[in-house]
Coordinates of C-alpha atoms and ligand atoms in Angstrom, one line a residue:
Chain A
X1 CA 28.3 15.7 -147.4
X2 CA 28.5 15.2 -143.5
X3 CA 28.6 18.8 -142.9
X4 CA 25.7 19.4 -144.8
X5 CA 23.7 16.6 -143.2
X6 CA 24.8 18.3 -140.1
X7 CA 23.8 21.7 -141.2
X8 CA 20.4 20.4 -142.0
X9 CA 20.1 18.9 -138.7
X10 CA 21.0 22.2 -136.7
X11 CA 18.5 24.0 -138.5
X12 CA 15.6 21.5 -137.8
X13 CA 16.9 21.8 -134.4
X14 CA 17.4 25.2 -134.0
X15 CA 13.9 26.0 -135.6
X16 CA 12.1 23.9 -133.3
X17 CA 13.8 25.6 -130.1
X18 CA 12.9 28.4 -131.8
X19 CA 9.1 27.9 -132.4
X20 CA 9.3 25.7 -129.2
X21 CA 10.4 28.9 -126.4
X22 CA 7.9 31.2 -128.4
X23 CA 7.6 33.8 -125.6
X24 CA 10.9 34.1 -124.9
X25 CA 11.7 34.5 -128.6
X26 CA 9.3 37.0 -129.1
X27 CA 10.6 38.6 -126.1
X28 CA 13.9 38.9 -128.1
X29 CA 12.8 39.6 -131.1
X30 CA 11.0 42.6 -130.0
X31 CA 13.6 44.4 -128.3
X32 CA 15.9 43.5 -131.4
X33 CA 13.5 45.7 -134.0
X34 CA 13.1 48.1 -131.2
X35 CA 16.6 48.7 -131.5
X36 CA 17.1 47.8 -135.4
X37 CA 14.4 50.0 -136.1
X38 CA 16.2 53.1 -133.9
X39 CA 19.7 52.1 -135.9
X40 CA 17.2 52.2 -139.1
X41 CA 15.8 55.7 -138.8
X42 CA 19.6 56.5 -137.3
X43 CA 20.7 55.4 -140.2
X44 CA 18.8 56.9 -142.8
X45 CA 19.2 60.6 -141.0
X46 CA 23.0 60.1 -141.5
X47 CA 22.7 58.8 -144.8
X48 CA 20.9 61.8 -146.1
X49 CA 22.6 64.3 -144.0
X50 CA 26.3 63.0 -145.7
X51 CA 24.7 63.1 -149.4
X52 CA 23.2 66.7 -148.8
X53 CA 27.0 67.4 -147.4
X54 CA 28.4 65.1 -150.3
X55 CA 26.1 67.1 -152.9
X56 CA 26.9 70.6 -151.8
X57 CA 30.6 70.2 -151.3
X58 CA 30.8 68.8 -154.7
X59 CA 28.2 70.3 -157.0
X60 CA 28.0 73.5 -155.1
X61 CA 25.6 76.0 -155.8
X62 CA 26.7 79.9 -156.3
X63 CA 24.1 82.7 -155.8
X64 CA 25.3 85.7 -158.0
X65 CA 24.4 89.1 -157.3
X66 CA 24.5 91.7 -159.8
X67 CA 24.7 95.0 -159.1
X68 CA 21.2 97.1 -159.2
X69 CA 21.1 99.1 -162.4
X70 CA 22.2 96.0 -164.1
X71 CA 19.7 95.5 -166.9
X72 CA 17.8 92.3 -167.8
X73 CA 20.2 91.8 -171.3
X74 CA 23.5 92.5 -169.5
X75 CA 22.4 89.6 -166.6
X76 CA 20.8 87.3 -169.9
X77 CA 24.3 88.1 -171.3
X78 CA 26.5 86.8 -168.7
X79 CA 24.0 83.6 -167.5
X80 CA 23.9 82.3 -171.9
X81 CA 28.0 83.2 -171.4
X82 CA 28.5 81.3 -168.2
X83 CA 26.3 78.1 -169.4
X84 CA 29.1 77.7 -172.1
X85 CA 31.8 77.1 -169.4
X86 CA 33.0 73.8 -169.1
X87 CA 31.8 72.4 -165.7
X88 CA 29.0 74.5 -164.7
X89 CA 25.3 73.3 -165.1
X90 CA 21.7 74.4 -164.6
X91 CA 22.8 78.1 -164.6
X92 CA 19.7 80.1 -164.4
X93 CA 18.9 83.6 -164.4
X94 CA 16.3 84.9 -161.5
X95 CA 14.4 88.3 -162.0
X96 CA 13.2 90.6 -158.8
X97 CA 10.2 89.5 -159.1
X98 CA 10.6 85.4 -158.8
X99 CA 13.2 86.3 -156.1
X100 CA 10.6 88.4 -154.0
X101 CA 8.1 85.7 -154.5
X102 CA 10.4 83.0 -153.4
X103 CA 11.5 84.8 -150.3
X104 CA 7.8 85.7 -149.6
X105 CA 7.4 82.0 -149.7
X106 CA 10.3 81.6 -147.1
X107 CA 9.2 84.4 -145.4
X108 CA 5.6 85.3 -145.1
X109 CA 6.6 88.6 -143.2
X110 CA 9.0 89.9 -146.1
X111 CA 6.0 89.6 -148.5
X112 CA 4.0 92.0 -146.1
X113 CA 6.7 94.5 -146.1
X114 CA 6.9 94.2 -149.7
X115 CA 3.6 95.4 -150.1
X116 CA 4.6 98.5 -148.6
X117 CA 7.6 99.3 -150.7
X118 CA 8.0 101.2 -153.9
X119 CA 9.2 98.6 -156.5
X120 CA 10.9 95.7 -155.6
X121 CA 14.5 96.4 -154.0
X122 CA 16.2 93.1 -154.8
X123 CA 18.5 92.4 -157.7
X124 CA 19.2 90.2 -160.7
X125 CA 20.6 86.8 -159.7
X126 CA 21.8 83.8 -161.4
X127 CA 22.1 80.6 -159.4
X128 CA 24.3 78.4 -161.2
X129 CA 25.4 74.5 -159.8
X130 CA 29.1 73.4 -160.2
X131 CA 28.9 70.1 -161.8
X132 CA 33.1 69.5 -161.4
X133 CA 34.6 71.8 -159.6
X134 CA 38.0 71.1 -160.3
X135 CA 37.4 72.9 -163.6
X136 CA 36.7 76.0 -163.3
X137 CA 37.3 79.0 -160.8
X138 CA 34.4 80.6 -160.8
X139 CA 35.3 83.3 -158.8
X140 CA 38.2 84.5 -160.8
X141 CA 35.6 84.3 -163.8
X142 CA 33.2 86.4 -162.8
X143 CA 35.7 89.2 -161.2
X144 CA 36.1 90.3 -164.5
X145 CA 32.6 91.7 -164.7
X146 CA 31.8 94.8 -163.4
X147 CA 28.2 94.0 -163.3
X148 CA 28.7 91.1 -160.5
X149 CA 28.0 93.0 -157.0
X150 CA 28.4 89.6 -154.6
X151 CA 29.1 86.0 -155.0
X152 CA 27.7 83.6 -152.4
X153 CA 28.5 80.0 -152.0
X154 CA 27.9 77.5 -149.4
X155 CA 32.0 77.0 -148.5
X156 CA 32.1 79.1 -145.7
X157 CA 28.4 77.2 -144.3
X158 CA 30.1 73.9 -145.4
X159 CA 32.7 73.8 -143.0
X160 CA 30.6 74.6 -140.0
X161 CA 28.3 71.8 -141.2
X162 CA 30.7 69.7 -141.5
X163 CA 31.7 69.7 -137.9
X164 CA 28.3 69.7 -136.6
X165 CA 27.4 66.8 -137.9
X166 CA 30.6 64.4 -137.4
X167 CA 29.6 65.7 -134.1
X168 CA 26.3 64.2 -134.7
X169 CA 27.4 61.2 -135.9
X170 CA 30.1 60.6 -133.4
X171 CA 26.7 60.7 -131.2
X172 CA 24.7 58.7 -133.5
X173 CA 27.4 56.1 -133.5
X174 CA 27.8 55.7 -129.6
X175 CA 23.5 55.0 -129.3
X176 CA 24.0 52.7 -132.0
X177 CA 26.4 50.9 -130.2
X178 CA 24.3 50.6 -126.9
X179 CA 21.9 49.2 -128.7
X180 CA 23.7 47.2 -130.1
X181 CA 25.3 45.5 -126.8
X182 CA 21.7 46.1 -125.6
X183 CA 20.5 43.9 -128.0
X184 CA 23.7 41.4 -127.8
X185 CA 23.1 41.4 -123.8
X186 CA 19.1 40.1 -124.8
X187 CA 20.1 37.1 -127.1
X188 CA 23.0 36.4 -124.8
X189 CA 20.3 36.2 -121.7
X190 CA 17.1 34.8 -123.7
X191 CA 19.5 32.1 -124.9
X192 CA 21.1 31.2 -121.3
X193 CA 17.3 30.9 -120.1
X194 CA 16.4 28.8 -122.9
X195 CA 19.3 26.4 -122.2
X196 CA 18.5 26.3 -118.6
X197 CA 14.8 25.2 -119.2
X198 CA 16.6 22.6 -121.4
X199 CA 19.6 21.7 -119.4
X200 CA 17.7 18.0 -119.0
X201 CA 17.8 17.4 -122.4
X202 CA 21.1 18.9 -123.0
X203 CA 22.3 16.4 -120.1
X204 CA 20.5 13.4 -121.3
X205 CA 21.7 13.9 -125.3
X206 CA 25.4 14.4 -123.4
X207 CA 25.2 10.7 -121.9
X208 CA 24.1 9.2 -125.3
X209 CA 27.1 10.8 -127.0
X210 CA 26.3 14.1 -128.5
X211 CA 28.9 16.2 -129.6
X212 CA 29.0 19.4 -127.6
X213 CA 28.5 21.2 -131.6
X214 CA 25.6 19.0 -131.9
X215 CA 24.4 20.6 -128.4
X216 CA 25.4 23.9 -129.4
X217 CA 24.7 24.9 -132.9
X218 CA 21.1 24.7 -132.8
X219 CA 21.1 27.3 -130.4
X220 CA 23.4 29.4 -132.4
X221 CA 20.6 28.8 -134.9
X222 CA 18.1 30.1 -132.6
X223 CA 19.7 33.1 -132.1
X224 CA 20.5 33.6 -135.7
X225 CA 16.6 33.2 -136.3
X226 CA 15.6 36.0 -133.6
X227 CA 18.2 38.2 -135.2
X228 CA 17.0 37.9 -138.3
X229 CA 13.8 37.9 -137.9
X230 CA 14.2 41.0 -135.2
X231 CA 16.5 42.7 -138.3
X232 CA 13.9 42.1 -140.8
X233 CA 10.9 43.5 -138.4
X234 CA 12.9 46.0 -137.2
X235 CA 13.9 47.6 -140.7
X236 CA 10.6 47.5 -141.8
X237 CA 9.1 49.4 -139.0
X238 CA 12.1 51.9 -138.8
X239 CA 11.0 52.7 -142.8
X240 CA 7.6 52.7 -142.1
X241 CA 8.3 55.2 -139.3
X242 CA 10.3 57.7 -141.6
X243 CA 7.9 57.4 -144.7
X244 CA 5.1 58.1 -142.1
X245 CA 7.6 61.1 -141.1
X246 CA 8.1 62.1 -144.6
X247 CA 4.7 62.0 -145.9
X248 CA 3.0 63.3 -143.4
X249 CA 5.0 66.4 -142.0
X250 CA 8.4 66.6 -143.8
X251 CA 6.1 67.9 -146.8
X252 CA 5.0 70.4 -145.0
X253 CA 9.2 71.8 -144.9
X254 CA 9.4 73.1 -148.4
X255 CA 11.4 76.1 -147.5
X256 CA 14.0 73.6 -145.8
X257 CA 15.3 71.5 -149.3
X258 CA 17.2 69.1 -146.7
X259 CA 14.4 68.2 -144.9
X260 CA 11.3 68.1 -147.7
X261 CA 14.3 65.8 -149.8
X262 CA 15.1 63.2 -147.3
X263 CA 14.6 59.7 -148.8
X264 CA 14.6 56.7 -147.3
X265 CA 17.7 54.2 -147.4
X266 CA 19.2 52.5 -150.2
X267 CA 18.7 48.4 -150.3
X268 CA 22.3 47.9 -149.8
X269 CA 21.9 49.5 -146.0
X270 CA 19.1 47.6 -145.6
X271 CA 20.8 44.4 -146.4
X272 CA 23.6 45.6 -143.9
X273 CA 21.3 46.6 -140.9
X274 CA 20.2 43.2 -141.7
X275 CA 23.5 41.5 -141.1
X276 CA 24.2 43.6 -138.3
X277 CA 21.2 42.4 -136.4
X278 CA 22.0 38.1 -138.3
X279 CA 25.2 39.3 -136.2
X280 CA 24.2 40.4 -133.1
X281 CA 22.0 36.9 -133.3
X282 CA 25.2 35.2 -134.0
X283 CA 27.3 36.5 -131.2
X284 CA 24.9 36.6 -128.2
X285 CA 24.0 32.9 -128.7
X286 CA 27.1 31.5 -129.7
X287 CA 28.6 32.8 -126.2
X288 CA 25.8 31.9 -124.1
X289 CA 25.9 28.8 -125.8
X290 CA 29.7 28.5 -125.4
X291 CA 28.7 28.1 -121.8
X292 CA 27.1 25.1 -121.7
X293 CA 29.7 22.3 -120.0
X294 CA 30.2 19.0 -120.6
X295 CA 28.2 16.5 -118.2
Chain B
X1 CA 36.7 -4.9 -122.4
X2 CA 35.3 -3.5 -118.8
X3 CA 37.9 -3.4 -116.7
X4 CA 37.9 -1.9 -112.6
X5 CA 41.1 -1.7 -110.7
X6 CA 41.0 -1.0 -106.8
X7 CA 37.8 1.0 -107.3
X8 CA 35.8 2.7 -104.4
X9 CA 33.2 5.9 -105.4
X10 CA 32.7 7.8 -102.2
X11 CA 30.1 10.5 -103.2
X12 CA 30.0 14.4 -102.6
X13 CA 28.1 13.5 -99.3
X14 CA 30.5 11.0 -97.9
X15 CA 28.1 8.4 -99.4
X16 CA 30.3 5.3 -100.0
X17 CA 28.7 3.3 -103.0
X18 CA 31.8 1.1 -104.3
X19 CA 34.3 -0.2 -102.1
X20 CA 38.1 -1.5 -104.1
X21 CA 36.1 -3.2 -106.4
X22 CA 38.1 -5.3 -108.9
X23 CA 36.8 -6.9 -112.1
X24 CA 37.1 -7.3 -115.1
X25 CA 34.5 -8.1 -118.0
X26 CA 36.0 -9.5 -121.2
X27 CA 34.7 -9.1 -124.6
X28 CA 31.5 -9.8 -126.0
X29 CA 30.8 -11.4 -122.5
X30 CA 27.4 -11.4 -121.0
X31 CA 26.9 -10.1 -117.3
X32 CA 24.6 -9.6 -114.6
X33 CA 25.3 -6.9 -111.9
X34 CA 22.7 -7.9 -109.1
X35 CA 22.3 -7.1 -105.5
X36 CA 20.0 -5.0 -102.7
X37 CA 18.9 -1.5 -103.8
X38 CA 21.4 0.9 -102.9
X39 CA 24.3 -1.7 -103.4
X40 CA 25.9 0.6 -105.9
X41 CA 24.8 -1.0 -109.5
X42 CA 23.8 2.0 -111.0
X43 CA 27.4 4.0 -109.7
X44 CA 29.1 0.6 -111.0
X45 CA 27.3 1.5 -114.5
X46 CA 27.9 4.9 -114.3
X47 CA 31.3 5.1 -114.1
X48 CA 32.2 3.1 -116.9
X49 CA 30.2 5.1 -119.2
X50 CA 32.2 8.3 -117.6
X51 CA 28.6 9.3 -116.1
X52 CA 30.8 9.3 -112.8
X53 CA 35.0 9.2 -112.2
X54 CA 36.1 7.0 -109.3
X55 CA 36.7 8.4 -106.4
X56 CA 40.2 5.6 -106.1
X57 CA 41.3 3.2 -108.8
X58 CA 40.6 3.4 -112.7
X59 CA 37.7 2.2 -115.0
X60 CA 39.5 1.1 -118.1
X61 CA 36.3 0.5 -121.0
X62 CA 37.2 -0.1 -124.2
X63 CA 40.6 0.3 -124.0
X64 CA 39.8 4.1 -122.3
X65 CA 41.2 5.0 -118.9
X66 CA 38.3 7.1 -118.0
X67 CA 39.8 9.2 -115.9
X68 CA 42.2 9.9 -118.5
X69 CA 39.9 10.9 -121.2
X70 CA 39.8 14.7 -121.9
X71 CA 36.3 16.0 -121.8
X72 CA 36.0 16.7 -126.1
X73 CA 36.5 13.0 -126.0
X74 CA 33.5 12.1 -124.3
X75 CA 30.9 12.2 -126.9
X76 CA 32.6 9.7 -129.0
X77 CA 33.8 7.1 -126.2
X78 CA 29.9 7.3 -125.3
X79 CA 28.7 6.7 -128.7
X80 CA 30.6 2.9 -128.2
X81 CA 28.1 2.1 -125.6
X82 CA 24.4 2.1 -125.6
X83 CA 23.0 2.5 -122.0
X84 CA 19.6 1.6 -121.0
X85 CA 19.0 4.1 -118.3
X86 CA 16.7 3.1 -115.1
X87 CA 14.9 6.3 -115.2
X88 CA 14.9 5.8 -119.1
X89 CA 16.1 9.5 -119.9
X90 CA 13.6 10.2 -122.7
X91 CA 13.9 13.5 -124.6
X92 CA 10.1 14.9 -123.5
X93 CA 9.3 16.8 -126.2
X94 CA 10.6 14.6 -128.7
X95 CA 8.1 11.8 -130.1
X96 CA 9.1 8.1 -130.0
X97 CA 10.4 8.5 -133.5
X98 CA 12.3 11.8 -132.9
X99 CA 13.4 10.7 -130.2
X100 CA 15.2 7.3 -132.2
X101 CA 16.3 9.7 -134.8
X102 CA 17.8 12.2 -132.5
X103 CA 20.6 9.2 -131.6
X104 CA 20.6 8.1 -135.5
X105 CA 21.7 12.1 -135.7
X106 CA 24.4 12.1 -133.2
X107 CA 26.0 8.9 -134.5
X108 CA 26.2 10.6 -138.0
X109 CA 23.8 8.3 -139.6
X110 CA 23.0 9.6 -143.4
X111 CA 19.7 10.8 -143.2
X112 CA 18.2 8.3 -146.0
X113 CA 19.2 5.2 -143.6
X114 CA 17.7 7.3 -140.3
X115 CA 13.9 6.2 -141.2
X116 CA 14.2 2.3 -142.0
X117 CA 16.9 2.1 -139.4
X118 CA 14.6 3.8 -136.4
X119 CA 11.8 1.4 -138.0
X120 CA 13.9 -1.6 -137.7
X121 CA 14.7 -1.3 -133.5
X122 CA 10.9 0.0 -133.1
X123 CA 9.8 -3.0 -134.5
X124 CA 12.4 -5.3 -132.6
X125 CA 10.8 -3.9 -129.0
X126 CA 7.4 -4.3 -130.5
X127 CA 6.3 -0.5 -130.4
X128 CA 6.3 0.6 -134.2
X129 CA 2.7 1.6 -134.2
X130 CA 3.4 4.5 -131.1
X131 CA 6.5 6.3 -132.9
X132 CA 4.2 9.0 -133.5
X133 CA 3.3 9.4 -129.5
X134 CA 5.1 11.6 -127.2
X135 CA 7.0 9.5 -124.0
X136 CA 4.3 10.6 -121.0
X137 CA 2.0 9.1 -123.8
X138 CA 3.5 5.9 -122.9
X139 CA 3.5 3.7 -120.2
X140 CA 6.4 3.1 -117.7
X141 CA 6.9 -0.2 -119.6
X142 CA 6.8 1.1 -123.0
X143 CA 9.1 3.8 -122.1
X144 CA 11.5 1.7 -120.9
X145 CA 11.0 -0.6 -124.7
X146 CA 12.2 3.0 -125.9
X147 CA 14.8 3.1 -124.1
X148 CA 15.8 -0.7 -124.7
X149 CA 15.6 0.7 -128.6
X150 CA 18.0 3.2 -128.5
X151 CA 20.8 1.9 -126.8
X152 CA 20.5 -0.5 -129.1
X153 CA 19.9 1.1 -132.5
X154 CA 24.2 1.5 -133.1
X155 CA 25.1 -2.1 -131.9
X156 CA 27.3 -0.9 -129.5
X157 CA 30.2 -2.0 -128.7
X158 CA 29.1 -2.3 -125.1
X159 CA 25.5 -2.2 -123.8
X160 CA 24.7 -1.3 -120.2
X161 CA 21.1 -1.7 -119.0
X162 CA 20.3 -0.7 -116.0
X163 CA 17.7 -2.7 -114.5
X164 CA 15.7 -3.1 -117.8
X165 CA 12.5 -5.3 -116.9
X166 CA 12.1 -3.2 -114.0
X167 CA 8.7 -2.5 -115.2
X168 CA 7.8 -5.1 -117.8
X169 CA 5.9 -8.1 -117.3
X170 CA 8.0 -11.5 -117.0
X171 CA 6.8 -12.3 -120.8
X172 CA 7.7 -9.3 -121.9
X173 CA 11.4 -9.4 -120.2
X174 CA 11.9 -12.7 -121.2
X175 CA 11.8 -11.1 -124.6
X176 CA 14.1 -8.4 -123.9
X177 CA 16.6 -10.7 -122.7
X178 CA 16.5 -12.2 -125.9
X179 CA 16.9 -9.5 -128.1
X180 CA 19.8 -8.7 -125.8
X181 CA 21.3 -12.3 -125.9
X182 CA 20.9 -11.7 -129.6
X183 CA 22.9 -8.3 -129.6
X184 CA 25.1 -10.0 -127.5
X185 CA 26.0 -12.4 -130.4
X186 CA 26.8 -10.3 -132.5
X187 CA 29.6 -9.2 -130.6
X188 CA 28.3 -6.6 -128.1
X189 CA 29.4 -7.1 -124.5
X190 CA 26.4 -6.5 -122.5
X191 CA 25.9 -6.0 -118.7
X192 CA 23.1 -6.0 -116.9
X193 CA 22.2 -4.5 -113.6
X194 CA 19.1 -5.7 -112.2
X195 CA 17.5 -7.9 -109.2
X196 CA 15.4 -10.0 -110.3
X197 CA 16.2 -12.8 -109.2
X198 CA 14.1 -15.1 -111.2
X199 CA 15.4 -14.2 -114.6
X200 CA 19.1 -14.5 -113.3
X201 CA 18.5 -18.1 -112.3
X202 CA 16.9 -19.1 -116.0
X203 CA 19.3 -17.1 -118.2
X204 CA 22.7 -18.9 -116.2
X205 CA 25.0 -16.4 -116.9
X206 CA 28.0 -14.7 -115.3
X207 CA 26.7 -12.6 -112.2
X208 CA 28.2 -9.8 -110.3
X209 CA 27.2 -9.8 -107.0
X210 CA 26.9 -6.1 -104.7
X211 CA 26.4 -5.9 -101.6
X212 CA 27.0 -2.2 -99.5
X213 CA 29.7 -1.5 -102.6
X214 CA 31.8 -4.8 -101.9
X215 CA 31.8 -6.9 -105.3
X216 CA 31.8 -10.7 -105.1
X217 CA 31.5 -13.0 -107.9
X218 CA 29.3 -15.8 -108.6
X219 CA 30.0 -17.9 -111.3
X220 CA 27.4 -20.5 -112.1
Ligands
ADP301 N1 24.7 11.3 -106.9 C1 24.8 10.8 -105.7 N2 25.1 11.5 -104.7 C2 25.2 11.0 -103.4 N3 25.0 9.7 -103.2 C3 24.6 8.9 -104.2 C4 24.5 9.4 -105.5 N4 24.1 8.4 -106.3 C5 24.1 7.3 -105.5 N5 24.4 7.6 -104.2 C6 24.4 6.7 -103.1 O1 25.3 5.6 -103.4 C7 24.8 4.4 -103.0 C8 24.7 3.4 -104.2 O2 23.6 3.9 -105.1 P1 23.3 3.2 -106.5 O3 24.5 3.1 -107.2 O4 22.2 4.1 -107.1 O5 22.7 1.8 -106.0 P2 21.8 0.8 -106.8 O6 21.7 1.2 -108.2 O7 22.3 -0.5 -106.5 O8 20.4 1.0 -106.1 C9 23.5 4.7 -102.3 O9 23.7 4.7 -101.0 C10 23.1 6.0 -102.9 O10 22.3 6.7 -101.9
MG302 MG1 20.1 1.7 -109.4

């Protein structure tokens, strides 16, 4: 019951600082959504580039060749045959013609050169998508037919990926955490000011008796308030920035399925972007508060 | 209940303000502390509300050595005593009200007592009708009613006013110094720096005479 009355009491306190050093709190908050909004976009290129990573590792999809003079009932044949496996989906069977159009549509040049050929030089296909690749071997499957020329899957591309972007993300991490301690550094500081321009009132409320966490808290408050409020600000205009991004040119990237799919984050990062930030308000003000001495 | 042994206060400066005073001030006793400006009242004050340690000697209040007490302690041997400050120490931003609740706050006072109680020692320094103005609203004497009010608003165990009437009218401090002789009854040992004279003559009490930090004792 005395806590909460406390806790009530910090709050009204800590709100009215807050409302009270509106400049310098503004200050804060701004460079708080600079940097939550940075951590948001950040955070949403990771996120998709580990699900497209995620996706392709574990629902590969194969690109079979079959050899030229295979005829359109031998490739229908083996694509009805394959969809019967256990643990292969979406197998579909692509004629010449939808491959040519699709790699015109890539490539605008191949199209041109097309026009000059005689016929159209490029195989059957079937793309197929592992749904659990534990299951099945695909490869060894498809040996057996003497109709299958090549088999391409992304394992080979996987790997390099893979590296690339825990390089990336290695990187990611490190601006993250400058930000971070950039951020942490601006509470810290905004805080000490504010306590400076109150350092009367801390010093008067010390000689009738205040507790030093009566003196404190509400400025832990205040810097829970910027943080949140910086965190909240911050994710909205880092999501607004990547729908912007995604609407307006991302579109544009059909040929690239990574880019034209990105999507923006799930709540559940949100939430934690938002607790970093309800951190970072935490932290910086409880230390600068931590300073204040007794009188 | 106030007790000084041997005590001198020589400032940072080399300023001497109390020179091997020795006193002592039992309980629920009521005291003036007079003498010339600069005589060291307000240091006298000061250290026994651990505002100030003595430079020599100890300041036993309340059964607290002050130099002893550790520094987390301080908030709640200060909470015993309700000080009248001379230069009031208002919060600024903080209305008259606010400012009577802030205390209520600190000394833990449930929040459905905080209203009536701040009411209560408005009303008993006469200024319930400004609780809603801020203190440079008020006047030097009003200010110092405030003040009166919250040192008061816990029935301290002690109360130390320092030089309380300083800006009221002689009505007015009449007043005052019955609403302290009433505290007073009720158990509260109350000491009172101040020179005026006048008011020390009709209230014939124990006074504290000091005079360049040398204490003497007048007993009428
Ligand atoms: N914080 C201080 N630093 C240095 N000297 C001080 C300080 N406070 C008071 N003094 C000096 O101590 C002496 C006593 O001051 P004070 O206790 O305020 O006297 P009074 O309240 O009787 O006017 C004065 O000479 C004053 O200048
Ligand atoms: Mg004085």
């Amino acid at each position: 019951m005395k806590l909460f009355i406390d806790f009530g009491f910090y709050i009204r306190e800590g709100w009215a600082n807050f409302t009270r050093s509106r400049m310098l709190s503004l200050f804060s908050i701004l460079i708080i959504s600079i940097s939550i909004a940075i951590i948001t976009l950040f955070s949403t290129v990771f996120f998709n580039v580990d699900n497209y990573l995620r996706e392709m590792e574990n629902n590969p999809v194969y690109s079979i060749f079959l050899t030229p003079d295979t005829s359109a009932k031998e490739g229908k044949d083996l694509a009805l045959y394959l969809e019967t496996l256990k643990g292969i989906s979406d197998v579909k069977l692509v004629m010449p013609d939808e491959s040519m159009k699709k790699l015109a549509r890539r490539f605008p040049l191949a199209g041109e050169i097309q026009k000059t050929l005689e016929g159209n030089p490029l195989p059957i296909s079937i793309r197929l998508r592992i749904a659990t690749p534990s299951v099945i071997k695909v490869r060894q499957v498809l040996k057996q037919y003497s109709i299958v020329e090549s088999i391409y899957s992304p394992h080979f591309f996987l790997s390099q990926l893979k590296s690339l972007s825990s390089a990336v993300s290695f990187f990611i991490a490190l601006i993250a955490a400058i930000l971070v301690l950039a951020s942490v550094f601006t509470i810290y500081n905004v805080i000490r000011i504010t306590i400076l321009a109150r350092q009367n009132d801390i010093a008067i409320m010390q000689l009738v008796g205040a507790d030093m966490k009566f003196i404190r808290a509400p400025f832990t408050v205040e810097g829970t308030l910027q943080g949140l409020s910086g965190g909240i600000l911050g994710a909205l205009f880092g999501s607004g920035l990547i729908y912007i991004i995604r609407t307006h040119y991302l579109v544009h990237f059909q040929y690239l399925p990574f880019l034209s799919r990105i999507t923006s984050l799930p709540p559940s990062y949100f939430v934690g972007i938002i607790l970093l930030s309800v951190a970072m308000g935490i932290f910086g003000s409880t230390m600068a508060a931590s300073r204040i001495d007794y009188v | 209940m106030i007790h000084f042994f041997h005590v001198s206060k020589v400032y940072e400066k080399g300023n001497r303000a109390l020179h091997e005073v020795n006193v002592s001030i039992g309980k629920g006793e009521f005291v003036f502390l007079t003498g010339p400006s600069g005589a060291g009242k307000t240091t006298f004050l000061k250290l026994i509300f651990r505002e100030e340690l003595p430079s020599y000697g100890r300041v036993v209040a309340n059964n607290q050595n002050t130099i002893a007490l550790g520094k987390r302690r301080i908030p709640d041997f200060r909470k015993k005593i309700g000080v009248v400050f001379q230069d009031f120490k208002l919060l600024e931003n903080r209305t008259v009200f606010e400012n009577i609740v802030f205390i209520l706050n600190v000394l833990g006072y449930p929040a459905s007592f905080l209203r009536d109680r701040a009411f209560y020692v408005l009303k008993l320094v006469g200024l319930q009708h400004r609780y809603d103005d801020y203190p440079r609203q008020l006047s030097g004497g009003e200010q110092q009613r405030i003040a009166i009010a919250r040192a008061l608003v816990n029935e301290p165990l002690i109360l130390l006013a320092d030089e309380p009437t300083g800006n009221l009218d002689p009505d007015l401090s009449l007043e005052i110094m019955a609403l302290f002789e009433k505290i007073n009854s009720r158990g509260t040992t109350v000491l009172i720096a101040t020179h005026d004279r006048e008011m020390i003559k009709q209230m014939r009490k124990r006074t504290l005479y000091l005079d360049h930090g040398h204490l003497q004792e007048h007993r009428k």
